[in-house]
PDB file of C-alpha atoms in Angstrom:
ATOM      1  CA  MET A 257      -6.715  13.767   4.789  1.00 59.00           C
ATOM      2  CA  GLU A 258      -8.087  16.060   2.234  1.00 61.00           C
ATOM      3  CA  ASN A 259     -11.841  15.639   1.813  1.00 80.00           C
ATOM      4  CA  LEU A 260     -11.786  13.077  -0.977  1.00 84.00           C
ATOM      5  CA  SER A 261     -15.564  13.081  -1.232  1.00 83.00           C
ATOM      6  CA  GLU A 262     -15.241  16.560  -2.776  1.00 91.00           C
ATOM      7  CA  ALA A 263     -12.365  15.636  -5.126  1.00 94.00           C
ATOM      8  CA  ARG A 264     -12.465  17.391  -8.471  1.00 96.00           C
ATOM      9  CA  ILE A 265     -10.210  17.906 -11.458  1.00 98.00           C
ATOM     10  CA  TYR A 266     -10.009  20.598 -14.127  1.00 98.00           C
ATOM     11  CA  VAL A 267      -9.615  18.557 -17.318  1.00 98.00           C
ATOM     12  CA  GLY A 268      -8.180  20.079 -20.487  1.00 97.00           C
ATOM     13  CA  THR A 269      -5.971  18.639 -23.200  1.00 98.00           C
ATOM     14  CA  TYR A 270      -2.360  19.148 -24.176  1.00 98.00           C
ATOM     15  CA  ALA A 271      -3.358  20.051 -27.762  1.00 97.00           C
ATOM     16  CA  LYS A 272      -5.620  22.884 -26.613  1.00 97.00           C
ATOM     17  CA  TYR A 273      -3.044  24.075 -24.087  1.00 97.00           C
ATOM     18  CA  ASN A 274      -0.304  24.134 -26.744  1.00 97.00           C
ATOM     19  CA  GLU A 275      -2.620  26.192 -28.954  1.00 96.00           C
ATOM     20  CA  GLY A 276      -3.003  28.752 -26.160  1.00 97.00           C
ATOM     21  CA  SER A 277      -6.388  27.580 -24.851  1.00 95.00           C
ATOM     22  CA  ILE A 278      -7.123  26.360 -21.364  1.00 93.00           C
ATOM     23  CA  PHE A 279     -10.588  25.175 -22.350  1.00 96.00           C
ATOM     24  CA  GLY A 280     -11.748  22.417 -20.047  1.00 97.00           C
ATOM     25  CA  LYS A 281     -14.137  21.771 -17.216  1.00 97.00           C
ATOM     26  CA  TRP A 282     -14.117  21.047 -13.502  1.00 98.00           C
ATOM     27  CA  MET A 283     -15.208  17.446 -13.095  1.00 98.00           C
ATOM     28  CA  ASP A 284     -16.341  16.145  -9.710  1.00 97.00           C
ATOM     29  CA  LEU A 285     -15.125  12.585  -9.162  1.00 96.00           C
ATOM     30  CA  SER A 286     -18.214  11.875  -7.070  1.00 93.00           C
ATOM     31  CA  ASP A 287     -20.239  12.046 -10.300  1.00 95.00           C
ATOM     32  CA  TYR A 288     -18.528   8.891 -11.589  1.00 96.00           C
ATOM     33  CA  SER A 289     -18.549   5.321 -10.312  1.00 93.00           C
ATOM     34  CA  ASP A 290     -15.137   4.319 -11.629  1.00 95.00           C
ATOM     35  CA  SER A 291     -12.140   5.406 -13.692  1.00 95.00           C
ATOM     36  CA  GLU A 292     -13.600   4.125 -16.938  1.00 96.00           C
ATOM     37  CA  GLU A 293     -16.732   6.253 -16.556  1.00 97.00           C
ATOM     38  CA  PHE A 294     -14.616   9.285 -15.609  1.00 97.00           C
ATOM     39  CA  TYR A 295     -12.288   8.936 -18.604  1.00 97.00           C
ATOM     40  CA  ASP A 296     -15.270   8.394 -20.934  1.00 97.00           C
ATOM     41  CA  ALA A 297     -16.730  11.698 -19.714  1.00 98.00           C
ATOM     42  CA  CYS A 298     -13.363  13.414 -20.229  1.00 97.00           C
ATOM     43  CA  ARG A 299     -13.121  12.122 -23.792  1.00 97.00           C
ATOM     44  CA  GLU A 300     -16.719  13.213 -24.444  1.00 97.00           C
ATOM     45  CA  LEU A 301     -15.875  16.708 -23.168  1.00 97.00           C
ATOM     46  CA  HIS A 302     -13.018  16.890 -25.647  1.00 97.00           C
ATOM     47  CA  ASN A 303     -14.686  15.034 -28.513  1.00 96.00           C
ATOM     48  CA  ASP A 304     -13.569  17.774 -30.916  1.00 96.00           C
ATOM     49  CA  GLU A 305     -10.147  16.049 -30.877  1.00 96.00           C
ATOM     50  CA  GLU A 306      -9.625  12.658 -32.494  1.00 94.00           C
ATOM     51  CA  ASP A 307      -7.597  11.177 -29.630  1.00 94.00           C
ATOM     52  CA  PRO A 308      -7.474  13.765 -26.830  1.00 97.00           C
ATOM     53  CA  GLU A 309      -4.398  13.646 -24.626  1.00 97.00           C
ATOM     54  CA  LEU A 310      -5.938  14.659 -21.321  1.00 98.00           C
ATOM     55  CA  MET A 311      -4.255  17.259 -19.157  1.00 98.00           C
ATOM     56  CA  PHE A 312      -5.214  17.635 -15.507  1.00 98.00           C
ATOM     57  CA  GLN A 313      -4.556  21.350 -15.153  1.00 97.00           C
ATOM     58  CA  ASP A 314      -5.732  21.701 -11.572  1.00 97.00           C
ATOM     59  CA  TRP A 315      -7.304  19.597  -8.834  1.00 96.00           C
ATOM     60  CA  GLU A 316      -8.767  19.951  -5.383  1.00 95.00           C
ATOM     61  CA  TYR A 317      -8.987  17.570  -2.407  1.00 90.00           C
ATOM     62  CA  ILE A 318      -6.762  14.944  -4.010  1.00 90.00           C
ATOM     63  CA  PRO A 319      -3.417  14.038  -2.394  1.00 86.00           C
ATOM     64  CA  SER A 320      -0.493  14.572  -4.756  1.00 84.00           C
ATOM     65  CA  VAL A 321       0.437  10.875  -4.581  1.00 86.00           C
ATOM     66  CA  LEU A 322      -2.828  10.077  -6.384  1.00 90.00           C
ATOM     67  CA  ILE A 323      -2.669  12.519  -9.306  1.00 93.00           C
ATOM     68  CA  GLY A 324      -0.352  14.259 -11.707  1.00 95.00           C
ATOM     69  CA  GLU A 325      -0.695  16.452 -14.754  1.00 96.00           C
ATOM     70  CA  SER A 326      -1.281  13.483 -17.029  1.00 94.00           C
ATOM     71  CA  TRP A 327      -2.258  10.604 -14.739  1.00 95.00           C
ATOM     72  CA  LEU A 328      -4.690   9.555 -12.064  1.00 95.00           C
ATOM     73  CA  ALA A 329      -4.090   6.641  -9.685  1.00 92.00           C
ATOM     74  CA  ASP A 330      -5.839   3.490 -10.864  1.00 90.00           C
ATOM     75  CA  ASN A 331      -7.411   2.915  -7.453  1.00 91.00           C
ATOM     76  CA  ILE A 332      -8.646   6.479  -6.827  1.00 93.00           C
ATOM     77  CA  PHE A 333     -12.320   5.507  -6.840  1.00 94.00           C
ATOM     78  CA  GLU A 334     -11.789   2.611  -4.420  1.00 93.00           C
ATOM     79  CA  ILE A 335      -9.860   4.966  -2.151  1.00 92.00           C
ATOM     80  CA  ILE A 336     -12.604   7.595  -2.266  1.00 91.00           C
ATOM     81  CA  GLU A 337     -15.229   5.002  -1.368  1.00 91.00           C
ATOM     82  CA  ALA A 338     -13.219   3.491   1.494  1.00 92.00           C
ATOM     83  CA  VAL A 339     -12.215   6.839   3.005  1.00 90.00           C
ATOM     84  CA  SER A 340     -15.762   8.205   2.743  1.00 89.00           C
ATOM     85  CA  ASN A 341     -16.822   5.569   5.295  1.00 91.00           C
ATOM     86  CA  LEU A 342     -14.579   7.226   7.913  1.00 92.00           C
ATOM     87  CA  SER A 343     -15.772  10.161  10.003  1.00 92.00           C
ATOM     88  CA  GLU A 344     -14.381  13.600   9.154  1.00 89.00           C
ATOM     89  CA  THR A 345     -11.999  13.462  12.133  1.00 92.00           C
ATOM     90  CA  GLN A 346     -10.886   9.969  11.145  1.00 94.00           C
ATOM     91  CA  GLN A 347     -10.277  11.136   7.570  1.00 91.00           C
ATOM     92  CA  GLU A 348      -7.978  13.878   8.842  1.00 91.00           C
ATOM     93  CA  ALA A 349      -6.229  11.437  11.185  1.00 94.00           C
ATOM     94  CA  PHE A 350      -5.891   8.924   8.339  1.00 93.00           C
ATOM     95  CA  GLY A 351      -4.023  11.525   6.286  1.00 88.00           C
ATOM     96  CA  VAL A 352      -1.703  12.266   9.213  1.00 91.00           C
ATOM     97  CA  TRP A 353      -1.147   8.536   9.741  1.00 93.00           C
ATOM     98  CA  LEU A 354      -0.362   7.976   6.048  1.00 88.00           C
ATOM     99  CA  ASN A 355       2.240  10.735   6.074  1.00 84.00           C
ATOM    100  CA  TYR A 356       3.807   9.652   9.352  1.00 89.00           C
ATOM    101  CA  THR A 357       4.023   5.972   8.476  1.00 89.00           C
ATOM    102  CA  SER A 358       5.072   6.619   4.868  1.00 85.00           C
ATOM    103  CA  ARG A 359       2.399   4.251   3.581  1.00 86.00           C
ATOM    104  CA  ASP A 360       1.724   4.320  -0.158  1.00 86.00           C
ATOM    105  CA  ILE A 361      -1.994   4.859  -0.646  1.00 88.00           C
ATOM    106  CA  ALA A 362      -1.595   4.682  -4.422  1.00 86.00           C
ATOM    107  CA  SER A 363      -0.243   1.136  -4.486  1.00 88.00           C
ATOM    108  CA  GLU A 364      -1.213  -0.598  -1.229  1.00 91.00           C
ATOM    109  CA  ASP A 365      -4.568  -2.276  -0.770  1.00 93.00           C
ATOM    110  CA  ILE A 366      -6.912   0.383   0.618  1.00 94.00           C
ATOM    111  CA  ASP A 367      -8.856  -2.057   2.813  1.00 94.00           C
ATOM    112  CA  ASP A 368      -5.604  -3.218   4.439  1.00 95.00           C
ATOM    113  CA  LEU A 369      -4.560   0.399   4.972  1.00 94.00           C
ATOM    114  CA  ILE A 370      -7.888   1.312   6.578  1.00 95.00           C
ATOM    115  CA  SER A 371      -7.708  -1.761   8.810  1.00 96.00           C
ATOM    116  CA  SER A 372      -4.149  -0.935   9.935  1.00 96.00           C
ATOM    117  CA  PHE A 373      -5.147   2.662  10.567  1.00 96.00           C
ATOM    118  CA  GLU A 374      -8.148   1.608  12.660  1.00 96.00           C
ATOM    119  CA  ASP A 375      -5.935  -0.715  14.716  1.00 97.00           C
ATOM    120  CA  GLU A 376      -3.413   2.039  15.438  1.00 97.00           C
ATOM    121  CA  TYR A 377      -5.624   5.132  15.778  1.00 98.00           C
ATOM    122  CA  GLN A 378      -6.337   6.011  19.417  1.00 98.00           C
ATOM    123  CA  GLY A 379      -8.112   9.343  19.058  1.00 97.00           C
ATOM    124  CA  GLU A 380      -7.693  13.089  19.054  1.00 97.00           C
ATOM    125  CA  TYR A 381      -5.991  14.707  22.066  1.00 98.00           C
ATOM    126  CA  LYS A 382      -4.665  18.165  22.847  1.00 97.00           C
ATOM    127  CA  ASP A 383      -1.268  16.710  23.856  1.00 97.00           C
ATOM    128  CA  GLU A 384       0.459  13.559  25.112  1.00 97.00           C
ATOM    129  CA  GLU A 385      -0.441  14.290  28.734  1.00 97.00           C
ATOM    130  CA  ASP A 386      -4.122  14.566  27.825  1.00 97.00           C
ATOM    131  CA  PHE A 387      -3.894  11.042  26.402  1.00 98.00           C
ATOM    132  CA  ALA A 388      -2.175   9.853  29.604  1.00 97.00           C
ATOM    133  CA  TYR A 389      -5.092  11.220  31.676  1.00 95.00           C
ATOM    134  CA  ASP A 390      -7.496   9.282  29.471  1.00 96.00           C
ATOM    135  CA  ILE A 391      -5.505   6.031  29.808  1.00 96.00           C
ATOM    136  CA  VAL A 392      -5.454   6.360  33.598  1.00 95.00           C
ATOM    137  CA  GLU A 393      -9.223   6.941  33.657  1.00 94.00           C
ATOM    138  CA  GLN A 394      -9.922   3.979  31.385  1.00 94.00           C
ATOM    139  CA  CYS A 395      -7.450   1.442  32.699  1.00 94.00           C
ATOM    140  CA  TYR A 396      -6.793   2.139  36.359  1.00 92.00           C
ATOM    141  CA  GLU A 397      -9.153   2.434  39.290  1.00 91.00           C
ATOM    142  CA  LEU A 398      -7.277   5.040  41.255  1.00 90.00           C
ATOM    143  CA  PRO A 399      -9.039   6.679  44.193  1.00 91.00           C
ATOM    144  CA  GLU A 400      -9.571  10.402  43.721  1.00 89.00           C
ATOM    145  CA  PHE A 401      -6.914  11.356  46.291  1.00 89.00           C
ATOM    146  CA  ALA A 402      -4.323   9.159  44.458  1.00 89.00           C
ATOM    147  CA  LYS A 403      -5.050  10.885  41.157  1.00 86.00           C
ATOM    148  CA  THR A 404      -3.848  14.162  42.662  1.00 88.00           C
ATOM    149  CA  TYR A 405      -0.446  12.569  43.344  1.00 91.00           C
ATOM    150  CA  PHE A 406      -0.164  10.725  40.044  1.00 92.00           C
ATOM    151  CA  ASP A 407       2.535  12.142  37.724  1.00 95.00           C
ATOM    152  CA  TYR A 408       0.708  12.291  34.393  1.00 95.00           C
ATOM    153  CA  GLU A 409       3.593  14.055  32.669  1.00 96.00           C
ATOM    154  CA  LYS A 410       6.059  11.244  33.435  1.00 97.00           C
ATOM    155  CA  PHE A 411       3.454   8.598  32.631  1.00 96.00           C
ATOM    156  CA  ALA A 412       2.865  10.262  29.248  1.00 97.00           C
ATOM    157  CA  ARG A 413       6.613  10.344  28.601  1.00 97.00           C
ATOM    158  CA  ASP A 414       6.805   6.611  29.300  1.00 97.00           C
ATOM    159  CA  LEU A 415       3.810   5.843  27.070  1.00 97.00           C
ATOM    160  CA  PHE A 416       5.297   7.758  24.156  1.00 97.00           C
ATOM    161  CA  ILE A 417       8.800   6.286  24.445  1.00 96.00           C
ATOM    162  CA  GLY A 418       7.749   3.316  22.370  1.00 92.00           C
ATOM    163  CA  ASP A 419       4.096   2.337  22.641  1.00 96.00           C
ATOM    164  CA  TYR A 420       2.418   5.400  21.115  1.00 97.00           C
ATOM    165  CA  TYR A 421       3.197   8.427  18.991  1.00 97.00           C
ATOM    166  CA  TYR A 422       1.540  11.826  18.809  1.00 97.00           C
ATOM    167  CA  GLU A 423       1.242  13.747  15.558  1.00 95.00           C
ATOM    168  CA  ASP A 424      -0.837  16.840  14.701  1.00 95.00           C
ATOM    169  CA  GLY A 425      -3.278  16.286  17.582  1.00 97.00           C
ATOM    170  CA  TYR A 426      -3.783  12.556  17.029  1.00 97.00           C
ATOM    171  CA  VAL A 427      -2.468   9.585  18.979  1.00 98.00           C
ATOM    172  CA  PHE A 428      -1.523   6.312  17.322  1.00 98.00           C
ATOM    173  CA  ARG A 429      -0.370   3.027  18.767  1.00 97.00           C
ATOM    174  CA  CYS A 430       3.019   1.811  17.509  1.00 95.00           C
ATOM    175  CA  VAL A 431       2.876  -1.581  15.890  1.00 86.00           C
TER     176      VAL A 431
END
């Protein structure tokens, strides 16, 4: 997942843009506690207009499902806070998981999403066979000589037929 803790938006207005100006400012979302405070700061920036129609001309570290040219997801600040409690690796894996499972971060409860992710996330592995080695080490007490005969490739294939899936270096348990 993009590093939401560094999320920022270049905020202009449609009136200025239509007049040929791209006047605005990069605003770091981490400087604000909630949407209301953020929008107040945006309106203050453009207080030369009576009722500024805000235009988000550019943004960084914000998934496209959470922002558009004229809107920002209502729960963006809750999402930023919840995701910031994950490690950097978990944040990346969370983004992969969201895309793979087609979960809607903009409308689903973020705490439920994080909980589901934590239940399904198994870790980072170089491939499916690497995960199979780890499972054998953790779950089975094979003598060293038996490990040399164990078919990790076939075991991995069986694990990933229905119990797990591998995506972009991360393993998740199927639910």
